[in-house]
Amino acid sequence: MVKIFIGSDHGGYNLKEKIKEVFTPLGYEFEDLGTNSTESCDYPIFAEKVAKKVIETGNNGILVCGTGIGMSIAANKFSGIRASHCTDTFSARMTKEHNNSNILCLGERITGQDLALDIVKVWLETPFSNGERHLKRLELVKNFENNN
Ligand code: RB5
């Protein structure tokens, strides 16, 4: 079974708990790396936990904060992470097909719960297109990790 690592800060905690309900019906295993309440905490701590598991295992991850932006900034600092902040299902599909996104970032304070759950489903179920032009572009992005 494919495993998804999920994490949030306090601003994304409630949406994280809702997202966890969709994994089993869709056939995904998951591991929740925290946070475990709405008590104030620091989003980079959870971005790091999820990013490291994604790199280590080759599985995908989901990160939720208030806007989704802090999580995406933090996760994208890790070599090998392609974190995508999505607020619509079209972007969720394209970022898997074209960018081979391995972390989805969502903002509980900006994206309504039902839309967020649709975004999650589309992102989980869309495969990378494996197209030559996209592989080439991802390679160009990967080079930035080594040279900057
Ligand atoms: C927490 O108040 C908030 O700053 C955080 O959840 C996130 O939106 C940061 O980008």
XYZ file of N, CA, C and O and ligand atoms in Angstrom:
602
model
N 0.847 -1.210 0.000
C 0.000 0.000 0.000
C 0.883 1.261 0.000
O 1.874 1.312 0.726
N 0.489 2.252 -0.790
C 1.260 3.505 -0.828
C 1.025 4.270 0.475
O -0.088 4.348 0.970
N 2.131 4.833 1.016
C 2.033 5.536 2.294
C 2.186 7.048 2.095
O 3.041 7.489 1.328
N 1.366 7.800 2.783
C 1.430 9.265 2.733
C 1.812 9.771 4.119
O 1.220 9.368 5.122
N 2.805 10.675 4.165
C 3.180 11.316 5.424
C 2.455 12.656 5.501
O 2.461 13.421 4.537
N 1.833 12.915 6.631
C 1.053 14.155 6.762
C 1.480 14.911 8.012
O 1.804 14.294 9.047
N 1.487 16.248 7.909
C 1.830 17.081 9.055
C 1.167 18.440 8.932
O 0.750 18.848 7.845
N 1.074 19.128 10.056
C 0.501 20.487 10.051
C 1.061 21.245 11.245
O 1.673 20.654 12.140
N 0.804 22.562 11.233
C 0.969 23.323 12.476
C -0.429 23.504 13.078
O -1.398 22.884 12.604
N -0.529 24.369 14.082
C -1.838 24.595 14.726
C -2.865 25.153 13.734
O -4.042 24.826 13.807
N -2.393 26.001 12.794
C -3.291 26.644 11.825
C -3.870 25.667 10.817
O -4.852 25.971 10.141
N -3.256 24.493 10.703
C -3.736 23.503 9.740
C -4.230 22.227 10.393
O -4.604 21.276 9.708
N -4.236 22.235 11.730
C -4.552 20.993 12.460
C -5.934 20.424 12.110
O -6.079 19.234 11.850
N -6.961 21.271 12.097
C -8.328 20.746 11.868
C -8.479 20.171 10.463
O -9.095 19.124 10.286
N -7.886 20.827 9.480
C -7.964 20.293 8.110
C -7.152 19.001 8.002
O -7.572 18.045 7.351
N -6.018 18.957 8.665
C -5.218 17.706 8.658
C -6.062 16.540 9.174
O -6.054 15.456 8.577
N -6.788 16.773 10.256
C -7.599 15.688 10.820
C -8.671 15.229 9.828
O -8.966 14.051 9.732
N -9.253 16.157 9.079
C -10.268 15.813 8.059
C -9.623 15.035 6.906
O -10.187 14.061 6.402
N -8.459 15.487 6.468
C -7.774 14.828 5.336
C -7.468 13.375 5.698
O -7.584 12.480 4.856
N -7.109 13.129 6.940
C -6.772 11.755 7.363
C -7.919 10.786 7.105
O -7.698 9.600 6.880
N -9.149 11.295 7.102
C -10.320 10.418 6.893
C -10.420 9.898 5.460
O -11.117 8.917 5.215
N -9.775 10.560 4.497
C -9.929 10.110 3.095
C -8.898 9.048 2.694
O -9.059 8.379 1.677
N -7.834 8.894 3.467
C -6.750 7.988 3.034
C -7.207 6.532 2.943
O -7.014 5.894 1.917
N -7.787 6.015 4.003
C -8.142 4.587 4.028
C -9.153 4.232 2.930
O -8.917 3.280 2.180
N -10.267 4.980 2.783
C -11.202 4.646 1.696
C -10.550 4.662 0.307
O -10.951 3.910 -0.566
N -9.548 5.494 0.122
C -8.888 5.551 -1.194
C -7.761 4.516 -1.323
O -7.121 4.403 -2.371
N -7.487 3.801 -0.252
C -6.481 2.741 -0.318
C -5.063 3.193 0.001
O -4.097 2.561 -0.436
N -4.923 4.279 0.758
C -3.591 4.752 1.157
C -3.361 4.505 2.639
O -4.270 4.704 3.450
N -2.141 4.107 2.964
C -1.713 4.097 4.361
C -1.248 5.505 4.683
O -0.817 6.231 3.775
N -1.241 5.909 5.943
C -0.679 7.223 6.258
C 0.011 7.218 7.613
O -0.240 6.344 8.447
N 0.897 8.193 7.773
C 1.532 8.399 9.083
C 1.420 9.872 9.414
O 1.855 10.722 8.624
N 0.843 10.162 10.557
C 0.663 11.541 11.011
C 1.872 11.940 11.857
O 2.118 11.360 12.918
N 2.599 12.953 11.390
C 3.815 13.379 12.089
C 3.570 14.617 12.966
O 4.504 15.278 13.372
N 2.287 14.910 13.240
C 1.943 16.027 14.114
C 1.690 17.302 13.312
O 1.839 17.284 12.096
N 1.296 18.335 13.973
C 1.085 18.539 15.380
C -0.204 17.839 15.860
O -1.005 17.422 15.014
N -0.361 17.768 17.151
C -1.471 16.981 17.686
C -2.556 17.803 18.370
O -3.409 17.248 19.069
N -2.544 19.121 18.186
C -3.586 19.973 18.770
C -3.546 21.342 18.083
O -2.692 21.583 17.225
N -4.445 22.224 18.500
C -4.444 23.580 17.932
C -3.580 24.543 18.768
O -3.620 25.754 18.566
N -2.786 23.983 19.661
C -1.868 24.834 20.447
C -0.775 25.382 19.520
O -0.230 24.638 18.691
N -0.474 26.659 19.693
C 0.472 27.330 18.798
C 1.824 26.610 18.731
O 2.383 26.204 19.750
N 2.326 26.450 17.511
C 3.618 25.773 17.304
C 4.250 26.341 16.028
O 3.683 27.238 15.399
N 5.408 25.824 15.647
C 6.161 26.399 14.519
C 6.093 25.484 13.298
O 6.602 24.350 13.330
N 5.524 26.004 12.196
C 5.332 25.155 11.001
C 6.613 24.545 10.433
O 6.574 23.418 9.920
N 7.803 25.214 10.521
C 8.992 24.581 9.917
C 9.340 23.224 10.539
O 9.892 22.350 9.872
N 8.996 23.055 11.817
C 9.301 21.779 12.493
C 8.578 20.626 11.809
O 9.153 19.558 11.568
N 7.347 20.856 11.399
C 6.555 19.778 10.787
C 6.866 19.650 9.302
O 6.835 18.540 8.750
N 7.225 20.769 8.677
C 7.679 20.702 7.276
C 8.934 19.833 7.202
O 9.080 18.989 6.301
N 9.834 20.000 8.161
C 11.078 19.216 8.183
C 10.791 17.731 8.386
O 11.350 16.874 7.696
N 9.914 17.418 9.333
C 9.601 16.005 9.614
C 9.057 15.321 8.369
O 9.483 14.209 8.012
N 8.110 15.955 7.693
C 7.491 15.349 6.511
C 8.487 15.305 5.351
O 8.632 14.269 4.687
N 9.212 16.399 5.131
C 10.171 16.440 4.008
C 11.213 15.326 4.158
O 11.536 14.629 3.177
N 11.716 15.134 5.369
C 12.754 14.111 5.582
C 12.212 12.706 5.319
O 12.901 11.871 4.743
N 10.980 12.435 5.735
C 10.366 11.113 5.486
C 10.146 10.897 3.995
O 10.345 9.798 3.479
N 9.722 11.946 3.296
C 9.490 11.830 1.849
C 10.809 11.527 1.133
O 10.873 10.643 0.271
N 11.864 12.211 1.520
C 13.175 11.980 0.899
C 13.670 10.562 1.214
O 14.127 9.837 0.329
N 13.567 10.183 2.481
C 14.043 8.863 2.944
C 13.333 7.694 2.261
O 13.946 6.697 1.911
N 12.008 7.811 2.109
C 11.200 6.657 1.691
C 10.740 6.706 0.250
O 10.300 5.698 -0.286
N 10.778 7.890 -0.373
C 10.258 8.016 -1.739
C 8.738 8.069 -1.797
O 8.160 8.105 -2.885
N 8.090 8.105 -0.637
C 6.629 8.292 -0.615
C 6.300 9.780 -0.699
O 7.196 10.622 -0.638
N 5.020 10.090 -0.791
C 4.585 11.480 -0.873
C 4.128 12.002 0.490
O 3.917 11.219 1.422
N 3.963 13.337 0.573
C 3.537 13.949 1.830
C 2.528 15.059 1.616
O 2.396 15.586 0.505
N 1.841 15.396 2.692
C 0.891 16.517 2.679
C 1.168 17.378 3.908
O 1.358 16.858 5.013
N 1.230 18.711 3.694
C 1.490 19.654 4.783
C 0.404 20.718 4.799
O 0.062 21.276 3.747
N -0.109 21.009 5.974
C -1.172 22.011 6.096
C -0.762 23.050 7.138
O -0.355 22.693 8.249
N -0.881 24.331 6.772
C -0.740 25.401 7.767
C -1.890 26.379 7.523
O -2.869 26.017 6.854
N -1.795 27.597 8.048
C -2.899 28.535 7.874
C -3.114 28.883 6.409
O -4.237 28.877 5.909
N -2.017 29.198 5.725
C -2.108 29.595 4.314
C -1.593 28.524 3.355
O -1.869 28.598 2.160
N -0.783 27.624 3.831
C -0.095 26.654 2.974
C 1.226 27.192 2.456
O 2.054 26.447 1.909
N 1.455 28.482 2.654
C 2.639 29.120 2.056
C 3.897 28.863 2.882
O 4.945 28.498 2.343
N 3.801 29.035 4.195
C 4.968 28.784 5.050
C 5.465 27.359 4.889
O 6.673 27.107 4.757
N 4.530 26.420 4.857
C 4.900 25.008 4.690
C 5.604 24.784 3.354
O 6.591 24.047 3.279
N 5.109 25.412 2.288
C 5.729 25.174 0.980
C 7.119 25.814 0.914
O 8.054 25.213 0.376
N 7.266 26.986 1.486
C 8.587 27.635 1.501
C 9.581 26.739 2.256
O 10.683 26.464 1.784
N 9.163 26.262 3.431
C 10.061 25.459 4.272
C 10.392 24.122 3.607
O 11.563 23.727 3.531
N 9.383 23.425 3.106
C 9.618 22.087 2.535
C 10.505 22.167 1.295
O 11.344 21.287 1.061
N 10.342 23.230 0.510
C 11.125 23.342 -0.726
C 12.606 23.662 -0.483
O 13.391 23.675 -1.433
N 12.991 23.889 0.764
C 14.417 24.066 1.089
C 15.149 22.726 1.115
O 16.379 22.694 1.124
N 14.410 21.626 1.141
C 15.036 20.303 1.223
C 15.277 19.754 -0.176
O 14.374 19.748 -1.021
N 16.503 19.304 -0.377
C 16.905 18.767 -1.667
C 16.058 17.543 -2.014
O 15.955 16.616 -1.210
N 15.440 17.571 -3.188
C 14.607 16.438 -3.609
C 13.125 16.667 -3.368
O 12.303 15.871 -3.804
N 12.803 17.755 -2.676
C 11.387 18.054 -2.431
C 10.841 18.973 -3.515
O 11.462 19.970 -3.889
N 9.649 18.604 -3.998
C 8.908 19.447 -4.939
C 7.536 19.682 -4.300
O 6.591 18.924 -4.531
N 7.494 20.701 -3.436
C 6.264 20.974 -2.675
C 5.401 21.969 -3.445
O 5.897 22.993 -3.917
N 4.117 21.656 -3.558
C 3.198 22.479 -4.347
C 2.062 22.991 -3.485
O 1.295 22.209 -2.931
N 1.966 24.304 -3.408
C 0.849 24.922 -2.700
C -0.314 25.040 -3.671
O -0.225 25.742 -4.679
N -1.413 24.353 -3.409
C -2.544 24.343 -4.348
C -3.813 24.878 -3.691
O -4.110 24.561 -2.541
N -4.559 25.653 -4.478
C -5.857 26.155 -4.006
C -6.981 25.760 -4.966
O -8.106 26.223 -4.826
N -6.664 24.934 -5.966
C -7.688 24.481 -6.921
C -7.288 23.111 -7.468
O -6.119 22.723 -7.416
N -8.280 22.399 -8.015
C -8.027 21.020 -8.463
C -7.227 20.969 -9.765
O -6.499 20.013 -10.003
N -7.362 22.001 -10.601
C -6.588 22.012 -11.855
C -5.086 22.049 -11.534
O -4.299 21.276 -12.081
N -4.717 22.946 -10.625
C -3.296 23.032 -10.236
C -2.827 21.732 -9.602
O -1.697 21.282 -9.830
N -3.716 21.122 -8.806
C -3.349 19.862 -8.136
C -3.033 18.785 -9.170
O -2.083 18.017 -9.021
N -3.838 18.732 -10.236
C -3.596 17.734 -11.280
C -2.325 18.050 -12.058
O -1.474 17.197 -12.279
N -2.194 19.324 -12.456
C -1.036 19.703 -13.281
C 0.290 19.554 -12.529
O 1.313 19.213 -13.116
N 0.249 19.816 -11.234
C 1.525 19.753 -10.500
C 1.990 18.314 -10.285
O 3.176 18.092 -10.019
N 1.080 17.357 -10.407
C 1.537 15.961 -10.436
C 1.983 15.608 -11.856
O 3.067 15.080 -12.061
N 1.159 15.912 -12.852
C 1.478 15.536 -14.236
C 2.779 16.180 -14.725
O 3.592 15.533 -15.357
N 2.966 17.450 -14.447
C 4.104 18.179 -15.015
C 5.289 18.327 -14.064
O 6.434 18.305 -14.503
N 4.995 18.555 -12.775
C 6.095 18.847 -11.831
C 6.467 17.657 -10.967
O 7.361 17.760 -10.125
N 5.754 16.548 -11.109
C 5.999 15.371 -10.267
C 6.070 15.773 -8.784
O 6.966 15.348 -8.043
N 5.119 16.583 -8.389
C 5.055 17.082 -7.014
C 5.087 15.929 -6.006
O 4.389 14.928 -6.176
N 5.913 16.067 -4.964
C 5.914 15.006 -3.942
C 5.409 15.469 -2.578
O 5.278 14.649 -1.665
N 5.112 16.764 -2.441
C 4.413 17.240 -1.238
C 3.325 18.230 -1.660
O 3.589 19.170 -2.423
N 2.126 18.005 -1.172
C 1.014 18.933 -1.399
C 0.884 19.820 -0.165
O 0.869 19.314 0.966
N 0.804 21.143 -0.384
C 0.613 22.077 0.728
C -0.755 22.741 0.611
O -1.147 23.178 -0.483
N -1.447 22.825 1.729
C -2.785 23.417 1.752
C -2.890 24.433 2.884
O -2.201 24.311 3.905
N -3.780 25.417 2.703
C -4.008 26.434 3.729
C -5.413 26.315 4.297
O -6.387 26.576 3.590
N -5.487 25.927 5.563
C -6.811 25.744 6.191
C -7.600 27.042 6.257
O -8.829 27.035 6.197
N -6.879 28.185 6.346
C -7.581 29.467 6.498
C -7.988 30.070 5.161
O -8.659 31.106 5.141
N -7.563 29.461 4.052
C -7.933 30.056 2.756
C -8.722 29.111 1.855
O -9.409 29.564 0.959
N -8.608 27.808 2.055
C -9.310 26.866 1.179
C -10.363 26.129 2.001
O -10.034 25.508 3.017
N -11.617 26.202 1.560
C -12.713 25.533 2.262
C -12.479 24.031 2.327
O -11.821 23.457 1.451
N -13.059 23.425 3.340
C -12.773 22.012 3.611
C -13.129 21.077 2.446
O -12.338 20.199 2.092
N -14.310 21.253 1.853
C -14.721 20.333 0.778
C -13.802 20.472 -0.429
O -13.415 19.475 -1.055
N -13.460 21.716 -0.779
C -12.536 21.931 -1.905
C -11.173 21.330 -1.573
O -10.553 20.662 -2.409
N -10.713 21.548 -0.350
C -9.403 21.003 0.056
C -9.384 19.478 -0.090
O -8.405 18.898 -0.565
N -10.481 18.826 0.283
C -10.525 17.357 0.181
C -10.536 16.913 -1.280
O -9.905 15.912 -1.637
N -11.210 17.673 -2.147
C -11.170 17.371 -3.595
C -9.747 17.529 -4.130
O -9.274 16.724 -4.933
N -9.078 18.598 -3.707
C -7.690 18.838 -4.135
C -6.816 17.649 -3.732
O -6.019 17.149 -4.521
N -6.992 17.198 -2.498
C -6.209 16.057 -1.999
C -6.452 14.829 -2.876
O -5.505 14.163 -3.311
N -7.727 14.542 -3.169
C -8.049 13.335 -3.956
C -7.435 13.419 -5.348
O -6.825 12.453 -5.822
N -7.582 14.564 -6.010
C -7.038 14.717 -7.366
C -5.514 14.571 -7.334
O -4.918 13.869 -8.158
N -4.895 15.208 -6.362
C -3.425 15.166 -6.258
C -2.941 13.737 -5.991
O -1.979 13.272 -6.609
N -3.628 13.034 -5.107
C -3.220 11.651 -4.794
C -3.353 10.740 -6.010
O -2.512 9.873 -6.246
N -4.419 10.935 -6.778
C -4.769 9.978 -7.831
C -4.151 10.285 -9.189
O -4.248 9.486 -10.112
N -3.518 11.460 -9.324
C -2.919 11.813 -10.619
C -1.458 11.368 -10.663
O -0.680 11.725 -9.780
N -1.069 10.607 -11.691
C 0.342 10.214 -11.798
C 1.176 11.255 -12.561
O 0.624 12.073 -13.304
N 2.480 11.207 -12.392
C 3.410 12.017 -13.194
C 3.324 11.534 -14.642
O 3.291 10.327 -14.896
N 3.307 12.456 -15.588
C 3.140 12.069 -17.002
C 4.378 11.359 -17.551
O 4.288 10.669 -18.560
N 5.535 11.576 -16.889
C 6.786 10.969 -17.339
C 7.238 11.462 -18.712
O 8.093 10.846 -19.340
N 6.644 12.545 -19.165
C 6.990 13.094 -20.484
C 8.421 13.596 -20.512
O 8.912 14.146 -19.521
N 9.042 13.419 -21.667
C 10.457 13.786 -21.803
C 10.710 15.258 -21.483
O 11.679 15.612 -20.816
N 9.787 16.123 -21.964
C 10.015 17.561 -21.732
C 9.908 17.906 -20.246
O 10.627 18.776 -19.748
N 9.038 17.188 -19.544
C 8.899 17.478 -18.106
C 10.095 16.942 -17.323
O 10.563 17.588 -16.386
N 10.583 15.770 -17.734
C 11.787 15.213 -17.079
C 12.961 16.166 -17.255
O 13.732 16.410 -16.325
N 13.084 16.718 -18.465
C 14.192 17.648 -18.751
C 14.084 18.892 -17.857
O 15.064 19.349 -17.265
N 12.858 19.414 -17.742
C 12.674 20.632 -16.933
C 12.921 20.355 -15.445
O 13.490 21.194 -14.738
N 12.508 19.176 -14.997
C 12.748 18.823 -13.585
C 14.241 18.658 -13.318
O 14.728 18.967 -12.231
N 14.954 18.170 -14.317
C 16.405 18.040 -14.206
C 17.041 19.433 -14.087
O 17.965 19.645 -13.300
N 16.521 20.383 -14.870
C 17.031 21.766 -14.796
C 16.781 22.339 -13.399
O 17.643 23.022 -12.835
N 15.627 22.032 -12.825
C 15.322 22.511 -11.464
C 16.251 21.844 -10.456
O 16.804 22.487 -9.560
N 16.432 20.524 -10.619
C 17.293 19.746 -9.712
C 18.710 20.339 -9.679
O 19.351 20.391 -8.619
N 19.185 20.806 -10.857
C 20.528 21.395 -10.921
C 20.667 22.610 -9.997
O 21.754 22.897 -9.516
N 19.574 23.326 -9.776
C 19.643 24.499 -8.880
C 20.024 24.069 -7.468
O 20.666 24.822 -6.737
N 19.590 22.861 -7.085
C 19.887 22.374 -5.735
C 21.389 22.194 -5.539
O 21.913 22.378 -4.453
N 22.061 21.784 -6.620
C 23.493 21.498 -6.518
C 24.350 22.749 -6.705
O 25.466 22.811 -6.226
N 23.828 23.734 -7.418
C 24.688 24.844 -7.839
C 24.402 26.172 -7.159
O 24.967 27.192 -7.540
N 23.518 26.166 -6.181
C 23.219 27.448 -5.528
C 23.238 27.318 -4.008
O 22.877 26.321 -3.467
C 0.323 30.571 11.924
O -0.323 31.646 12.515
C 0.531 30.826 10.441
O 1.483 31.816 10.266
C 0.947 29.554 9.751
O -0.037 28.590 9.943
C 1.152 29.615 8.259
O 0.050 30.191 7.618
C 2.424 30.181 7.787
O 2.673 30.293 6.579
